[in-house]
């Protein structure tokens, strides 16, 4: 974290100075021919162990080959993790990221330290298109423009790089649409979190039914690797009717290194769910034989459901469009908190009647939405408790 603070302060300083530098250069004799000796490339960074990097990263490199020219990395992923309420703002879709421009050598050093491979795709731009991009970056670096409202799926460091490149091109970028497999946002997130089951669990808990819908090629480019693949196969359709490849060369900017993986929780959500279900079955048998419910088990299930329910209730107010309609909220909601006292006193069966209906609807909803791993086990445990209470405890009430 300390290292990130240093990088963040450096980027802020350079971002403040760069617009002035770019404007000063632009006032010199920077005609179209000047940009013949400028290389522009898309940088695609592979994930490393930090949680924010699980999906990779995208940046642009501006390499001026003239004597004294700069070699700059333009990065739309600059944020201050220590900013007030950063995590809460991120969850609610209120996070502000910004564009930073800083020496490319510093960018390389960062990813060498993480052991992450960086792939560089040289963009096949004309001098005029490079000039257009220079002006666009200059404008984007202005204090009033460099900050933007971050959205993981729709407006992130990768989509910002793609959009500014497409805007500078004099022609139209043609992608190979036939390669789109129609994957959903959730499927793509699962692919990137294979080795991080608890990160996948958290995503699945918060993402709603919209995350299970099929996506277009353009929507899939929120992931750096997808954009890199699409750029490799893209063509620029020029005004004269001719085509040219968008990428002229692909090379490795930072080779893959050794990554130090921190130890994770030994049990996966799937195993925890199985243990929960096994515990529920054993207790159900004991309760059935003793003809009574275990209050501590009731309260544990209600507390777990209620705590998760508060989180999902708050997500209803998030600006992330893929979390607004979450069928898991049918079961995981704050309702238990309103019935906790009456359940403790053993004189209210309404909670179990309501929970029975909600649990059945919840399980039916799993045919339309992918639930977080292990959550269905919680539903089955609640159903078993509903049976104990409604058929045995409150049978004659």
GROMACS .gro file of C-alpha atoms in nm:
model
  397
    1UNK     CA    1   0.000   0.000   0.000
    2UNK     CA    2   0.286   0.236   0.076
    3UNK     CA    3   0.425   0.176  -0.271
    4UNK     CA    4   0.087   0.264  -0.424
    5UNK     CA    5   0.083   0.592  -0.232
    6UNK     CA    6   0.421   0.688  -0.377
    7UNK     CA    7   0.311   0.596  -0.730
    8UNK     CA    8  -0.014   0.788  -0.685
    9UNK     CA    9   0.162   1.106  -0.571
   10UNK     CA   10   0.411   1.080  -0.858
   11UNK     CA   11   0.132   1.039  -1.113
   12UNK     CA   12  -0.060   1.334  -0.974
   13UNK     CA   13   0.247   1.555  -0.997
   14UNK     CA   14   0.328   1.449  -1.352
   15UNK     CA   15  -0.037   1.472  -1.458
   16UNK     CA   16  -0.039   1.832  -1.341
   17UNK     CA   17   0.275   1.917  -1.537
   18UNK     CA   18   0.211   1.714  -1.854
   19UNK     CA   19  -0.070   1.923  -2.005
   20UNK     CA   20   0.157   2.227  -1.994
   21UNK     CA   21   0.438   2.027  -2.153
   22UNK     CA   22   0.215   1.891  -2.428
   23UNK     CA   23   0.078   2.233  -2.507
   24UNK     CA   24   0.428   2.378  -2.522
   25UNK     CA   25   0.536   2.107  -2.767
   26UNK     CA   26   0.227   2.157  -2.976
   27UNK     CA   27   0.316   2.522  -3.019
   28UNK     CA   28   0.648   2.425  -3.174
   29UNK     CA   29   0.692   2.301  -3.527
   30UNK     CA   30   0.493   1.982  -3.474
   31UNK     CA   31   0.347   1.941  -3.819
   32UNK     CA   32   0.196   1.615  -3.936
   33UNK     CA   33   0.533   1.481  -4.056
   34UNK     CA   34   0.669   1.515  -3.702
   35UNK     CA   35   0.452   1.224  -3.593
   36UNK     CA   36   0.620   0.985  -3.838
   37UNK     CA   37   0.876   0.930  -3.563
   38UNK     CA   38   0.626   0.859  -3.289
   39UNK     CA   39   0.518   0.510  -3.182
   40UNK     CA   40   0.181   0.457  -3.017
   41UNK     CA   41   0.097   0.123  -2.861
   42UNK     CA   42  -0.167  -0.046  -2.649
   43UNK     CA   43  -0.031  -0.202  -2.330
   44UNK     CA   44  -0.211  -0.505  -2.188
   45UNK     CA   45  -0.103  -0.610  -1.840
   46UNK     CA   46  -0.172  -0.954  -1.697
   47UNK     CA   47  -0.312  -0.997  -1.344
   48UNK     CA   48  -0.106  -1.019  -1.028
   49UNK     CA   49  -0.188  -1.093  -0.665
   50UNK     CA   50  -0.348  -0.760  -0.570
   51UNK     CA   51  -0.729  -0.790  -0.562
   52UNK     CA   52  -0.777  -0.489  -0.790
   53UNK     CA   53  -0.560  -0.649  -1.059
   54UNK     CA   54  -0.743  -0.982  -1.099
   55UNK     CA   55  -0.878  -0.879  -1.439
   56UNK     CA   56  -0.563  -0.722  -1.581
   57UNK     CA   57  -0.504  -0.365  -1.689
   58UNK     CA   58  -0.476  -0.152  -2.003
   59UNK     CA   59  -0.272   0.160  -2.076
   60UNK     CA   60  -0.131   0.351  -2.375
   61UNK     CA   61   0.233   0.415  -2.455
   62UNK     CA   62   0.342   0.729  -2.639
   63UNK     CA   63   0.702   0.689  -2.752
   64UNK     CA   64   0.851   0.996  -2.920
   65UNK     CA   65   1.165   0.879  -3.105
   66UNK     CA   66   1.294   1.230  -3.167
   67UNK     CA   67   1.598   1.340  -2.973
   68UNK     CA   68   1.477   1.447  -2.632
   69UNK     CA   69   1.131   1.309  -2.701
   70UNK     CA   70   0.932   1.155  -2.421
   71UNK     CA   71   0.833   0.796  -2.349
   72UNK     CA   72   0.506   0.821  -2.156
   73UNK     CA   73   0.252   0.572  -2.025
   74UNK     CA   74  -0.105   0.701  -2.016
   75UNK     CA   75  -0.302   0.519  -1.750
   76UNK     CA   76  -0.677   0.562  -1.684
   77UNK     CA   77  -0.655   0.340  -1.374
   78UNK     CA   78  -0.518   0.592  -1.126
   79UNK     CA   79  -0.697   0.596  -0.791
   80UNK     CA   80  -0.623   0.670  -0.428
   81UNK     CA   81  -0.719   0.367  -0.218
   82UNK     CA   82  -0.684   0.580   0.096
   83UNK     CA   83  -0.941   0.832  -0.019
   84UNK     CA   84  -1.232   0.870   0.228
   85UNK     CA   85  -1.489   0.591   0.199
   86UNK     CA   86  -1.313   0.444  -0.105
   87UNK     CA   87  -1.451   0.090  -0.061
   88UNK     CA   88  -1.805   0.214   0.007
   89UNK     CA   89  -1.795   0.447  -0.293
   90UNK     CA   90  -1.663   0.165  -0.511
   91UNK     CA   91  -1.948  -0.066  -0.405
   92UNK     CA   92  -2.208   0.201  -0.474
   93UNK     CA   93  -2.061   0.291  -0.813
   94UNK     CA   94  -1.943   0.633  -0.700
   95UNK     CA   95  -1.569   0.584  -0.750
   96UNK     CA   96  -1.374   0.849  -0.938
   97UNK     CA   97  -1.067   0.734  -1.130
   98UNK     CA   98  -0.844   0.955  -1.338
   99UNK     CA   99  -0.597   0.963  -1.623
  100UNK     CA  100  -0.233   0.981  -1.527
  101UNK     CA  101   0.066   1.030  -1.755
  102UNK     CA  102   0.408   0.926  -1.626
  103UNK     CA  103   0.741   0.787  -1.753
  104UNK     CA  104   0.704   0.453  -1.924
  105UNK     CA  105   1.011   0.324  -1.737
  106UNK     CA  106   0.817   0.369  -1.411
  107UNK     CA  107   0.526   0.175  -1.559
  108UNK     CA  108   0.758  -0.111  -1.658
  109UNK     CA  109   0.922  -0.111  -1.318
  110UNK     CA  110   0.584  -0.148  -1.148
  111UNK     CA  111   0.484  -0.457  -1.346
  112UNK     CA  112   0.828  -0.615  -1.322
  113UNK     CA  113   0.792  -0.588  -0.946
  114UNK     CA  114   0.458  -0.768  -0.962
  115UNK     CA  115   0.589  -1.031  -1.205
  116UNK     CA  116   0.309  -0.950  -1.453
  117UNK     CA  117   0.364  -0.982  -1.826
  118UNK     CA  118   0.288  -0.673  -2.034
  119UNK     CA  119   0.208  -0.713  -2.404
  120UNK     CA  120   0.261  -0.418  -2.637
  121UNK     CA  121   0.062  -0.383  -2.959
  122UNK     CA  122   0.203  -0.123  -3.197
  123UNK     CA  123  -0.087   0.069  -3.348
  124UNK     CA  124  -0.080   0.119  -3.723
  125UNK     CA  125  -0.180   0.486  -3.717
  126UNK     CA  126  -0.111   0.752  -3.975
  127UNK     CA  127   0.080   1.065  -3.871
  128UNK     CA  128  -0.245   1.262  -3.875
  129UNK     CA  129  -0.416   1.006  -3.652
  130UNK     CA  130  -0.126   1.023  -3.408
  131UNK     CA  131  -0.162   1.401  -3.407
  132UNK     CA  132  -0.534   1.360  -3.336
  133UNK     CA  133  -0.451   1.127  -3.049
  134UNK     CA  134  -0.190   1.369  -2.911
  135UNK     CA  135  -0.446   1.646  -2.897
  136UNK     CA  136  -0.707   1.414  -2.742
  137UNK     CA  137  -0.463   1.304  -2.469
  138UNK     CA  138  -0.364   1.666  -2.410
  139UNK     CA  139  -0.729   1.757  -2.360
  140UNK     CA  140  -0.798   1.451  -2.143
  141UNK     CA  141  -0.512   1.541  -1.909
  142UNK     CA  142  -0.655   1.881  -1.823
  143UNK     CA  143  -0.759   1.901  -1.456
  144UNK     CA  144  -1.125   1.943  -1.547
  145UNK     CA  145  -1.120   1.639  -1.779
  146UNK     CA  146  -0.889   1.377  -1.635
  147UNK     CA  147  -1.127   1.261  -1.358
  148UNK     CA  148  -1.410   1.030  -1.460
  149UNK     CA  149  -1.678   0.819  -1.293
  150UNK     CA  150  -1.546   0.464  -1.299
  151UNK     CA  151  -1.771   0.171  -1.385
  152UNK     CA  152  -1.617  -0.174  -1.392
  153UNK     CA  153  -1.813  -0.307  -1.691
  154UNK     CA  154  -1.890   0.005  -1.892
  155UNK     CA  155  -1.633   0.275  -1.825
  156UNK     CA  156  -1.296   0.150  -1.707
  157UNK     CA  157  -0.927   0.185  -1.794
  158UNK     CA  158  -0.967  -0.051  -2.091
  159UNK     CA  159  -1.277   0.103  -2.249
  160UNK     CA  160  -1.129   0.453  -2.205
  161UNK     CA  161  -0.816   0.353  -2.400
  162UNK     CA  162  -1.023   0.187  -2.673
  163UNK     CA  163  -1.258   0.484  -2.709
  164UNK     CA  164  -0.987   0.748  -2.739
  165UNK     CA  165  -0.806   0.540  -3.003
  166UNK     CA  166  -1.121   0.490  -3.208
  167UNK     CA  167  -1.201   0.863  -3.194
  168UNK     CA  168  -0.862   0.961  -3.335
  169UNK     CA  169  -0.882   0.729  -3.636
  170UNK     CA  170  -0.982   0.881  -3.969
  171UNK     CA  171  -1.192   0.595  -4.091
  172UNK     CA  172  -1.373   0.316  -3.910
  173UNK     CA  173  -1.234   0.032  -3.702
  174UNK     CA  174  -1.385  -0.295  -3.824
  175UNK     CA  175  -1.384  -0.585  -3.579
  176UNK     CA  176  -1.433  -0.953  -3.643
  177UNK     CA  177  -1.785  -0.987  -3.501
  178UNK     CA  178  -1.800  -1.358  -3.586
  179UNK     CA  179  -1.560  -1.433  -3.302
  180UNK     CA  180  -1.806  -1.308  -3.038
  181UNK     CA  181  -1.921  -1.606  -2.830
  182UNK     CA  182  -2.196  -1.419  -2.645
  183UNK     CA  183  -2.050  -1.482  -2.300
  184UNK     CA  184  -2.219  -1.311  -2.006
  185UNK     CA  185  -2.044  -1.068  -1.774
  186UNK     CA  186  -2.061  -1.330  -1.500
  187UNK     CA  187  -1.900  -1.599  -1.716
  188UNK     CA  188  -1.613  -1.367  -1.802
  189UNK     CA  189  -1.565  -1.270  -1.438
  190UNK     CA  190  -1.563  -1.640  -1.342
  191UNK     CA  191  -1.292  -1.706  -1.597
  192UNK     CA  192  -1.071  -1.436  -1.447
  193UNK     CA  193  -1.128  -1.547  -1.084
  194UNK     CA  194  -1.070  -1.921  -1.124
  195UNK     CA  195  -0.788  -1.912  -0.869
  196UNK     CA  196  -0.973  -1.675  -0.635
  197UNK     CA  197  -1.295  -1.853  -0.529
  198UNK     CA  198  -1.382  -1.604  -0.255
  199UNK     CA  199  -1.345  -1.310  -0.494
  200UNK     CA  200  -1.578  -1.499  -0.730
  201UNK     CA  201  -1.819  -1.558  -0.441
  202UNK     CA  202  -1.827  -1.187  -0.357
  203UNK     CA  203  -1.889  -1.095  -0.720
  204UNK     CA  204  -2.168  -1.351  -0.757
  205UNK     CA  205  -2.330  -1.233  -0.436
  206UNK     CA  206  -2.346  -0.872  -0.556
  207UNK     CA  207  -2.413  -0.923  -0.927
  208UNK     CA  208  -2.776  -0.955  -1.030
  209UNK     CA  209  -2.963  -1.118  -1.314
  210UNK     CA  210  -2.839  -0.865  -1.571
  211UNK     CA  211  -2.488  -1.007  -1.531
  212UNK     CA  212  -2.617  -1.339  -1.675
  213UNK     CA  213  -2.732  -1.185  -2.002
  214UNK     CA  214  -2.534  -1.237  -2.321
  215UNK     CA  215  -2.296  -0.960  -2.418
  216UNK     CA  216  -2.180  -0.811  -2.745
  217UNK     CA  217  -1.824  -0.796  -2.869
  218UNK     CA  218  -1.797  -0.432  -2.763
  219UNK     CA  219  -1.929  -0.506  -2.413
  220UNK     CA  220  -1.676  -0.787  -2.371
  221UNK     CA  221  -1.392  -0.542  -2.429
  222UNK     CA  222  -1.410  -0.423  -2.069
  223UNK     CA  223  -1.155  -0.700  -2.009
  224UNK     CA  224  -0.800  -0.610  -2.122
  225UNK     CA  225  -0.730  -0.951  -2.279
  226UNK     CA  226  -1.049  -0.933  -2.485
  227UNK     CA  227  -0.958  -0.590  -2.621
  228UNK     CA  228  -0.607  -0.709  -2.700
  229UNK     CA  229  -0.749  -1.005  -2.893
  230UNK     CA  230  -0.996  -0.786  -3.084
  231UNK     CA  231  -0.727  -0.533  -3.174
  232UNK     CA  232  -0.512  -0.814  -3.317
  233UNK     CA  233  -0.789  -0.899  -3.565
  234UNK     CA  234  -0.921  -0.547  -3.632
  235UNK     CA  235  -0.893  -0.360  -3.961
  236UNK     CA  236  -0.921   0.013  -4.031
  237UNK     CA  237  -1.159   0.091  -4.317
  238UNK     CA  238  -1.025   0.407  -4.482
  239UNK     CA  239  -1.214   0.673  -4.670
  240UNK     CA  240  -1.058   0.555  -4.998
  241UNK     CA  241  -1.215   0.211  -4.953
  242UNK     CA  242  -0.893   0.036  -4.856
  243UNK     CA  243  -0.818  -0.157  -4.536
  244UNK     CA  244  -0.514  -0.166  -4.312
  245UNK     CA  245  -0.455  -0.367  -3.993
  246UNK     CA  246  -0.503  -0.176  -3.667
  247UNK     CA  247  -0.199  -0.347  -3.512
  248UNK     CA  248   0.128  -0.352  -3.703
  249UNK     CA  249   0.337  -0.544  -3.451
  250UNK     CA  250   0.298  -0.727  -3.122
  251UNK     CA  251   0.578  -0.768  -2.873
  252UNK     CA  252   0.643  -0.839  -2.506
  253UNK     CA  253   0.718  -0.522  -2.313
  254UNK     CA  254   0.760  -0.688  -1.973
  255UNK     CA  255   0.820  -1.065  -1.961
  256UNK     CA  256   0.630  -1.275  -1.710
  257UNK     CA  257   0.814  -1.303  -1.381
  258UNK     CA  258   0.773  -1.490  -1.056
  259UNK     CA  259   0.461  -1.394  -0.864
  260UNK     CA  260   0.438  -1.438  -0.490
  261UNK     CA  261   0.087  -1.561  -0.408
  262UNK     CA  262  -0.039  -1.486  -0.060
  263UNK     CA  263  -0.205  -1.767   0.132
  264UNK     CA  264  -0.583  -1.773   0.098
  265UNK     CA  265  -0.856  -1.920   0.316
  266UNK     CA  266  -0.818  -2.299   0.287
  267UNK     CA  267  -1.190  -2.371   0.242
  268UNK     CA  268  -1.371  -2.269  -0.076
  269UNK     CA  269  -1.729  -2.133  -0.072
  270UNK     CA  270  -1.842  -2.465  -0.219
  271UNK     CA  271  -1.689  -2.662   0.071
  272UNK     CA  272  -1.828  -2.418   0.326
  273UNK     CA  273  -2.172  -2.459   0.166
  274UNK     CA  274  -2.147  -2.838   0.185
  275UNK     CA  275  -2.043  -2.823   0.551
  276UNK     CA  276  -2.334  -2.590   0.623
  277UNK     CA  277  -2.578  -2.824   0.451
  278UNK     CA  278  -2.436  -3.129   0.632
  279UNK     CA  279  -2.471  -2.946   0.964
  280UNK     CA  280  -2.829  -2.853   0.878
  281UNK     CA  281  -2.922  -3.214   0.796
  282UNK     CA  282  -2.770  -3.349   1.119
  283UNK     CA  283  -2.945  -3.086   1.330
  284UNK     CA  284  -3.272  -3.147   1.144
  285UNK     CA  285  -3.257  -3.515   1.240
  286UNK     CA  286  -3.181  -3.430   1.604
  287UNK     CA  287  -3.459  -3.172   1.616
  288UNK     CA  288  -3.704  -3.418   1.462
  289UNK     CA  289  -3.620  -3.683   1.720
  290UNK     CA  290  -3.637  -3.440   2.013
  291UNK     CA  291  -3.950  -3.266   1.877
  292UNK     CA  292  -3.800  -2.925   1.937
  293UNK     CA  293  -3.598  -2.662   1.752
  294UNK     CA  294  -3.252  -2.550   1.856
  295UNK     CA  295  -3.282  -2.176   1.918
  296UNK     CA  296  -2.909  -2.112   1.867
  297UNK     CA  297  -2.931  -2.266   1.518
  298UNK     CA  298  -3.237  -2.058   1.430
  299UNK     CA  299  -3.061  -1.741   1.541
  300UNK     CA  300  -2.743  -1.827   1.353
  301UNK     CA  301  -2.932  -1.881   1.027
  302UNK     CA  302  -3.136  -1.564   1.079
  303UNK     CA  303  -2.827  -1.358   1.163
  304UNK     CA  304  -2.636  -1.485   0.859
  305UNK     CA  305  -2.930  -1.419   0.630
  306UNK     CA  306  -2.993  -1.079   0.785
  307UNK     CA  307  -2.633  -0.959   0.760
  308UNK     CA  308  -2.605  -1.056   0.392
  309UNK     CA  309  -2.951  -0.908   0.343
  310UNK     CA  310  -2.838  -0.566   0.466
  311UNK     CA  311  -2.553  -0.571   0.212
  312UNK     CA  312  -2.785  -0.664  -0.076
  313UNK     CA  313  -3.041  -0.408   0.040
  314UNK     CA  314  -2.776  -0.135   0.022
  315UNK     CA  315  -2.681  -0.255  -0.327
  316UNK     CA  316  -3.030  -0.157  -0.443
  317UNK     CA  317  -2.905   0.201  -0.425
  318UNK     CA  318  -2.584   0.133  -0.618
  319UNK     CA  319  -2.526   0.298  -0.954
  320UNK     CA  320  -2.378  -0.023  -1.095
  321UNK     CA  321  -2.645  -0.132  -1.345
  322UNK     CA  322  -2.569  -0.505  -1.309
  323UNK     CA  323  -2.656  -0.520  -0.938
  324UNK     CA  324  -2.996  -0.351  -0.936
  325UNK     CA  325  -3.204  -0.669  -0.994
  326UNK     CA  326  -3.064  -0.948  -0.778
  327UNK     CA  327  -3.288  -1.251  -0.723
  328UNK     CA  328  -3.081  -1.352  -0.422
  329UNK     CA  329  -3.250  -1.065  -0.241
  330UNK     CA  330  -3.566  -1.278  -0.232
  331UNK     CA  331  -3.411  -1.482   0.049
  332UNK     CA  332  -3.116  -1.268   0.159
  333UNK     CA  333  -3.287  -0.956   0.294
  334UNK     CA  334  -3.314  -0.769   0.628
  335UNK     CA  335  -3.647  -0.938   0.716
  336UNK     CA  336  -3.500  -1.163   0.992
  337UNK     CA  337  -3.411  -0.860   1.201
  338UNK     CA  338  -3.781  -0.769   1.234
  339UNK     CA  339  -3.872  -1.116   1.365
  340UNK     CA  340  -3.566  -1.195   1.576
  341UNK     CA  341  -3.727  -1.116   1.912
  342UNK     CA  342  -4.051  -1.304   1.847
  343UNK     CA  343  -3.861  -1.609   1.721
  344UNK     CA  344  -3.647  -1.602   2.035
  345UNK     CA  345  -3.967  -1.608   2.242
  346UNK     CA  346  -4.101  -1.897   2.031
  347UNK     CA  347  -4.444  -1.742   1.984
  348UNK     CA  348  -4.446  -1.625   1.622
  349UNK     CA  349  -4.471  -1.865   1.328
  350UNK     CA  350  -4.522  -1.589   1.070
  351UNK     CA  351  -4.148  -1.565   1.007
  352UNK     CA  352  -4.127  -1.934   0.918
  353UNK     CA  353  -4.433  -1.913   0.692
  354UNK     CA  354  -4.286  -1.615   0.508
  355UNK     CA  355  -3.941  -1.775   0.489
  356UNK     CA  356  -4.090  -2.095   0.347
  357UNK     CA  357  -4.244  -1.905   0.056
  358UNK     CA  358  -3.933  -1.693  -0.002
  359UNK     CA  359  -3.701  -1.996   0.005
  360UNK     CA  360  -3.911  -2.177  -0.258
  361UNK     CA  361  -3.914  -1.867  -0.481
  362UNK     CA  362  -3.540  -1.824  -0.424
  363UNK     CA  363  -3.461  -2.179  -0.538
  364UNK     CA  364  -3.688  -2.136  -0.841
  365UNK     CA  365  -3.501  -1.816  -0.928
  366UNK     CA  366  -3.175  -2.009  -0.953
  367UNK     CA  367  -3.294  -2.125  -1.295
  368UNK     CA  368  -3.272  -1.763  -1.418
  369UNK     CA  369  -2.972  -1.629  -1.226
  370UNK     CA  370  -2.643  -1.781  -1.116
  371UNK     CA  371  -2.620  -1.761  -0.738
  372UNK     CA  372  -2.308  -1.732  -0.527
  373UNK     CA  373  -2.158  -2.070  -0.446
  374UNK     CA  374  -2.293  -2.218  -0.124
  375UNK     CA  375  -2.591  -1.983  -0.090
  376UNK     CA  376  -2.840  -2.253  -0.192
  377UNK     CA  377  -2.721  -2.457   0.108
  378UNK     CA  378  -2.839  -2.173   0.331
  379UNK     CA  379  -3.180  -2.188   0.161
  380UNK     CA  380  -3.211  -2.562   0.223
  381UNK     CA  381  -3.114  -2.521   0.588
  382UNK     CA  382  -3.387  -2.258   0.627
  383UNK     CA  383  -3.639  -2.485   0.456
  384UNK     CA  384  -3.560  -2.764   0.701
  385UNK     CA  385  -3.609  -2.524   0.991
  386UNK     CA  386  -3.938  -2.410   0.841
  387UNK     CA  387  -4.052  -2.773   0.838
  388UNK     CA  388  -3.950  -2.825   1.201
  389UNK     CA  389  -4.131  -2.512   1.318
  390UNK     CA  390  -4.447  -2.539   1.108
  391UNK     CA  391  -4.501  -2.915   1.136
  392UNK     CA  392  -4.381  -2.974   1.490
  393UNK     CA  393  -4.331  -2.660   1.702
  394UNK     CA  394  -4.630  -2.453   1.580
  395UNK     CA  395  -4.842  -2.740   1.458
  396UNK     CA  396  -5.133  -2.676   1.692
  397UNK     CA  397  -5.107  -2.296   1.713
   0.00000   0.00000   0.00000
